[in-house]
PDB file of C-alpha atoms in Angstrom:
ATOM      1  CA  UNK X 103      25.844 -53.380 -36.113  1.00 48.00           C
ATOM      2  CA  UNK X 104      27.598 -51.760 -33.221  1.00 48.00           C
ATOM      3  CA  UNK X 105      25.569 -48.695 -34.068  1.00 45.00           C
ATOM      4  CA  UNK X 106      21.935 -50.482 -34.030  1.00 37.00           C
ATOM      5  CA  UNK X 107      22.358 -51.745 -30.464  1.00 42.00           C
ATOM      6  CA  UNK X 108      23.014 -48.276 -29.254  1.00 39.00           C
ATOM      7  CA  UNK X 109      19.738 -47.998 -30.885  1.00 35.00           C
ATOM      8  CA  UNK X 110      17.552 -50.505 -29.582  1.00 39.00           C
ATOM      9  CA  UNK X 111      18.802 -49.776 -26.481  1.00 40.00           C
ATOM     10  CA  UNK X 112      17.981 -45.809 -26.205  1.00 36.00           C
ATOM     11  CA  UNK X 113      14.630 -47.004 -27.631  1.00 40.00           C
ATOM     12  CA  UNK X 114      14.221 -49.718 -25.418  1.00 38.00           C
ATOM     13  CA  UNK X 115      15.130 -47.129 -22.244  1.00 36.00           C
ATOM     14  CA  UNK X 116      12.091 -44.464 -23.913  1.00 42.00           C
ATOM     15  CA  UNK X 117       9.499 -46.735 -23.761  1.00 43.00           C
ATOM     16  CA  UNK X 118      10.273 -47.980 -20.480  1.00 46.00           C
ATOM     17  CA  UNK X 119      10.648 -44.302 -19.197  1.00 54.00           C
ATOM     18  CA  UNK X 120       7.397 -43.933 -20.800  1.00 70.00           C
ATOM     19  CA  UNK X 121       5.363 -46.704 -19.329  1.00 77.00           C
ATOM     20  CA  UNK X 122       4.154 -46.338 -15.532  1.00 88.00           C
ATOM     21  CA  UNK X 123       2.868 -49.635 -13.624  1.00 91.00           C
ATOM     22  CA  UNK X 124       1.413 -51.050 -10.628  1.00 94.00           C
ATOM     23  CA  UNK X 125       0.295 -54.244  -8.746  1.00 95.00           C
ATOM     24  CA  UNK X 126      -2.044 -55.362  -6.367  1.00 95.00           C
ATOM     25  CA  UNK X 127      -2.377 -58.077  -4.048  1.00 96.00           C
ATOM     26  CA  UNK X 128      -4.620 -59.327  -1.961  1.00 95.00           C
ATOM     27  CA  UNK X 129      -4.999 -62.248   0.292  1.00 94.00           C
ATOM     28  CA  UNK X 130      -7.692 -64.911   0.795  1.00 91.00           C
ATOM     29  CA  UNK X 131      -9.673 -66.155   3.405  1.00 90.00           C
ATOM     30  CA  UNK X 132      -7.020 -68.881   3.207  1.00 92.00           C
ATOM     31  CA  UNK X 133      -3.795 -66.702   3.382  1.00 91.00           C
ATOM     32  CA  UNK X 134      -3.221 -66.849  -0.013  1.00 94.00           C
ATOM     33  CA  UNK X 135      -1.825 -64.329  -1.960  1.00 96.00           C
ATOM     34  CA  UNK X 136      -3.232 -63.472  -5.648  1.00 95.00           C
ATOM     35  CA  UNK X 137      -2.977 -60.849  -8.289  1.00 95.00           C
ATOM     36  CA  UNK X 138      -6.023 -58.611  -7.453  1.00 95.00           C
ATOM     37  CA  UNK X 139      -5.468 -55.928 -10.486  1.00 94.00           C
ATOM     38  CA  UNK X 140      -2.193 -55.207 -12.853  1.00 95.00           C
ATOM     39  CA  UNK X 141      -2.349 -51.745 -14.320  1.00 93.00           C
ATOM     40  CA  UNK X 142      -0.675 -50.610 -16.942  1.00 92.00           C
ATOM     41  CA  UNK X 143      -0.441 -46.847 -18.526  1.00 90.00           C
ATOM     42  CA  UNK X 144       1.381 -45.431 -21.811  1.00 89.00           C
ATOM     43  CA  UNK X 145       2.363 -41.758 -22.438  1.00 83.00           C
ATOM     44  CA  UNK X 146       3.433 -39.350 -19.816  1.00 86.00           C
ATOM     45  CA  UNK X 147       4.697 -40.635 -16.756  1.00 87.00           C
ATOM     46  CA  UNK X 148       4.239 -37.301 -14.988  1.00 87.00           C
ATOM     47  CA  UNK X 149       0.480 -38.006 -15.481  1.00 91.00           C
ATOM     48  CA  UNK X 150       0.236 -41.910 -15.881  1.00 94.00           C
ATOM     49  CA  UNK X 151       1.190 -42.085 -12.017  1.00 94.00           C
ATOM     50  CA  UNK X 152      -1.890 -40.445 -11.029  1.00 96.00           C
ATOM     51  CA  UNK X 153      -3.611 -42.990 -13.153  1.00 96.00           C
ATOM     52  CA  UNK X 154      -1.766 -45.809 -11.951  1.00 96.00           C
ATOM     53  CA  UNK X 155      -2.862 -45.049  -8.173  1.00 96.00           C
ATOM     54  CA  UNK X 156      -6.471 -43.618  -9.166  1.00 97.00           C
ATOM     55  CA  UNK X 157      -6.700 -47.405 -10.542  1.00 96.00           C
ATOM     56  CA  UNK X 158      -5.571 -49.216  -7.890  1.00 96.00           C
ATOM     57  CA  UNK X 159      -7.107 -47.845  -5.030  1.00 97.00           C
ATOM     58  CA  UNK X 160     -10.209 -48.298  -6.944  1.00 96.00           C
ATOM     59  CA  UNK X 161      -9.085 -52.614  -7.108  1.00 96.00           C
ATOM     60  CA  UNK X 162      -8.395 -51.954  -3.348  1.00 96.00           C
ATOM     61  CA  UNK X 163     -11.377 -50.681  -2.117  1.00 96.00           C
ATOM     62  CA  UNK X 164     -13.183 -53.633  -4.664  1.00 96.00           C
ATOM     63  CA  UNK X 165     -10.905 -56.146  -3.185  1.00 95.00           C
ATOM     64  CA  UNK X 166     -11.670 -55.075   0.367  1.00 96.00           C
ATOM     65  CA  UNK X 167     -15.025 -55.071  -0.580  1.00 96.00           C
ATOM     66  CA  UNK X 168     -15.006 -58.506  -1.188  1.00 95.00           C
ATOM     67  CA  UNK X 169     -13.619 -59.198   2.256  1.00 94.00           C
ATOM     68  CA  UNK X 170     -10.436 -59.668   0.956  1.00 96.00           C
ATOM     69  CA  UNK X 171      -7.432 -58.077   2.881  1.00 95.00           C
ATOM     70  CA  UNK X 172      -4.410 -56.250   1.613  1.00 96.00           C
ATOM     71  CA  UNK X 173      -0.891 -55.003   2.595  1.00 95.00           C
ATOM     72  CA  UNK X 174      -1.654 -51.407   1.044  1.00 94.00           C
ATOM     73  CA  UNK X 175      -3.822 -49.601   3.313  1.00 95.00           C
ATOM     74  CA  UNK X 176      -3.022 -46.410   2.075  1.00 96.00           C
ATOM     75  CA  UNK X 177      -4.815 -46.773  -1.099  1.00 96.00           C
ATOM     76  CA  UNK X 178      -8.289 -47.017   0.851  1.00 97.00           C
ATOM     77  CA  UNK X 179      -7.625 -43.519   1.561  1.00 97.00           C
ATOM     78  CA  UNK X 180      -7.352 -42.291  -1.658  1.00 96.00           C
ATOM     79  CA  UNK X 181     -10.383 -39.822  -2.907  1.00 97.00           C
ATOM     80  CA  UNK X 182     -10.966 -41.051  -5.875  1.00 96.00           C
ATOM     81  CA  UNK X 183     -13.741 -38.232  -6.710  1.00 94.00           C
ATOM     82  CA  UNK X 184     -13.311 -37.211 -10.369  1.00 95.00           C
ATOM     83  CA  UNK X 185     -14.507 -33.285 -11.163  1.00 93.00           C
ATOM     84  CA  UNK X 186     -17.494 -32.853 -13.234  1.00 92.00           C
ATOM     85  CA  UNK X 187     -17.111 -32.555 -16.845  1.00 93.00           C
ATOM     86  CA  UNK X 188     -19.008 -29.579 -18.450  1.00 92.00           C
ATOM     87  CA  UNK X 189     -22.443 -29.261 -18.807  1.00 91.00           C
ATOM     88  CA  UNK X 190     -24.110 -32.277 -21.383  1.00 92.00           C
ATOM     89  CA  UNK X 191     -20.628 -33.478 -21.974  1.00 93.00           C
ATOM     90  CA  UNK X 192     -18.599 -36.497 -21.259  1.00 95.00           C
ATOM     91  CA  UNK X 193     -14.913 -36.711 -20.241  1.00 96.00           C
ATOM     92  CA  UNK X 194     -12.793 -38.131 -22.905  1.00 96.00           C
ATOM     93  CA  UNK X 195      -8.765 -37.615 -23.415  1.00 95.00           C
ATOM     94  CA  UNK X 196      -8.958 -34.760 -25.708  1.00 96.00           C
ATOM     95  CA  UNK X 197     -11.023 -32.899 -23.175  1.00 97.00           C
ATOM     96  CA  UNK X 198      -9.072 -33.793 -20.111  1.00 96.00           C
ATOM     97  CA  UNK X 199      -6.007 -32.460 -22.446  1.00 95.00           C
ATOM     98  CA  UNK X 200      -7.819 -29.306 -23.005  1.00 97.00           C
ATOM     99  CA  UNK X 201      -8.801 -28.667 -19.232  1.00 96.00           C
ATOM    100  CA  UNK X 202      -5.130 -28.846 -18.324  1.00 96.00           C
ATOM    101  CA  UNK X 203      -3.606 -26.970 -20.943  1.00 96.00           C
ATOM    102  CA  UNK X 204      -5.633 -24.105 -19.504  1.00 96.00           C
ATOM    103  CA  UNK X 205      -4.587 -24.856 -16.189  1.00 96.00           C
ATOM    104  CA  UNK X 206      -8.382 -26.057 -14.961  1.00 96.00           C
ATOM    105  CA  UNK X 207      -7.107 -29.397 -13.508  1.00 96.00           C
ATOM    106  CA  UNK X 208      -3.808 -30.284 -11.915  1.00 96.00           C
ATOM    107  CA  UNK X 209      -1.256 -33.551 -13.154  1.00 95.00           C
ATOM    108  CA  UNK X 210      -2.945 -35.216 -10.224  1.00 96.00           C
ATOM    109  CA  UNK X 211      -7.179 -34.767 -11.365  1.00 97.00           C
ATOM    110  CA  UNK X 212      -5.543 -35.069 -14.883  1.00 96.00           C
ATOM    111  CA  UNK X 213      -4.392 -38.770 -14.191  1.00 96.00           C
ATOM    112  CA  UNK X 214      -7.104 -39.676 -12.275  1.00 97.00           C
ATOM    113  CA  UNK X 215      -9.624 -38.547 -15.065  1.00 97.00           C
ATOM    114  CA  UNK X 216      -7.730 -40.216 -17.456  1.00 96.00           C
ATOM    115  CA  UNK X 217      -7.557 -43.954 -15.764  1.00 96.00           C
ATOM    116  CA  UNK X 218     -11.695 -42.929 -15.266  1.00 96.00           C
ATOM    117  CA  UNK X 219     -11.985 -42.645 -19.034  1.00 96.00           C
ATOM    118  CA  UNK X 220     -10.153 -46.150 -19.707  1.00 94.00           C
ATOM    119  CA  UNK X 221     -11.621 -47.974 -17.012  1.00 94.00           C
ATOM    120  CA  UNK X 222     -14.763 -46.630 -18.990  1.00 93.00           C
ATOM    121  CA  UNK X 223     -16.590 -44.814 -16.291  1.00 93.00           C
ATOM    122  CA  UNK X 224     -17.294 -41.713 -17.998  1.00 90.00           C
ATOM    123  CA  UNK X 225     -20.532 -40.494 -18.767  1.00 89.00           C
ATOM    124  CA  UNK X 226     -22.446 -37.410 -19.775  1.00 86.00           C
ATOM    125  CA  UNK X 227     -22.559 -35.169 -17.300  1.00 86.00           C
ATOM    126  CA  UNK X 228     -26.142 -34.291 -16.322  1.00 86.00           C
ATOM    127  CA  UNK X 229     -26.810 -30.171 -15.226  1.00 80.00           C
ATOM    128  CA  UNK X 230     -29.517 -28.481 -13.837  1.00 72.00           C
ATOM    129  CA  UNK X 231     -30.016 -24.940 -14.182  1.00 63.00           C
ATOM    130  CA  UNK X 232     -28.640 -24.316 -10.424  1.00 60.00           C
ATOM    131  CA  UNK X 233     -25.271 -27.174 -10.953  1.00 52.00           C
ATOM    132  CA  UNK X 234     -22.292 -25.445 -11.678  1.00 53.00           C
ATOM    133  CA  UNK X 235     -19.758 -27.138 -13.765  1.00 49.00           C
ATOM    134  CA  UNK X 236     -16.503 -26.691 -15.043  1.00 48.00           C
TER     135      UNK X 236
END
């Protein structure tokens, strides 16, 4: 029994170590203080952080939008431009994968094209003649 808590608990310390997260808050025209976005990514932390912030700076600049107001300036600053996917092609995950195993995108564009994917803001990516892509 001893032997299965051990276990659960190295398991229980993976996932966690495997999970990256982030809030965001904003504030009414009251004062009030609510949940603006709660952002959640699975896999590789080294990447899912890029994700994370690509996603909330994205709520930020929605929430600010809005005329709400928020504590996290910093996140308005973000550029949150993703690179062009190749030529009549749309980014998905095993693409991304591929462009960074070659060493064509960094952990950081990576991350941010990932959280672009699941927010589901990729589409095919249009090329003239003249446009160069990736």
């Amino acid at each position: 029994m001893k032997n299965l808590k051990i276990v659960f608990i190295v398991i229980a310390l993976f996932l966690a170590g495997c999970t990256s997260t982030g809030k965001l808050y904003y504030f009414d025209s009251q004062g009030d203080r609510k949940l603006a976005c709660d952002i959640e990514f699975i896999g590789n932390p080294t990447i899912d952080k890029y994700a994370v912030e690509y996603s909330l700076s994205l709520c930020a600049k929605a929430a600010v939008k809005k005329g709400y107001k928020i504590n996290e300036t910093y996140l308005l600053e973000i550029n949150t431009t993703i690179p062009n996917a190749p030529c009549g092609r749309q980014w998905s995950h095993k693409l991304v994968k591929e462009k960074y195993t070659i060493g064509e995108l960094t952990k950081k564009e990576y991350g941010y094209i990932i959280a672009y994917i699941d927010l589901g803001l990729a589409t095919t990516e249009q090329c003239s003649p003249n446009k160069k892509s990736r």
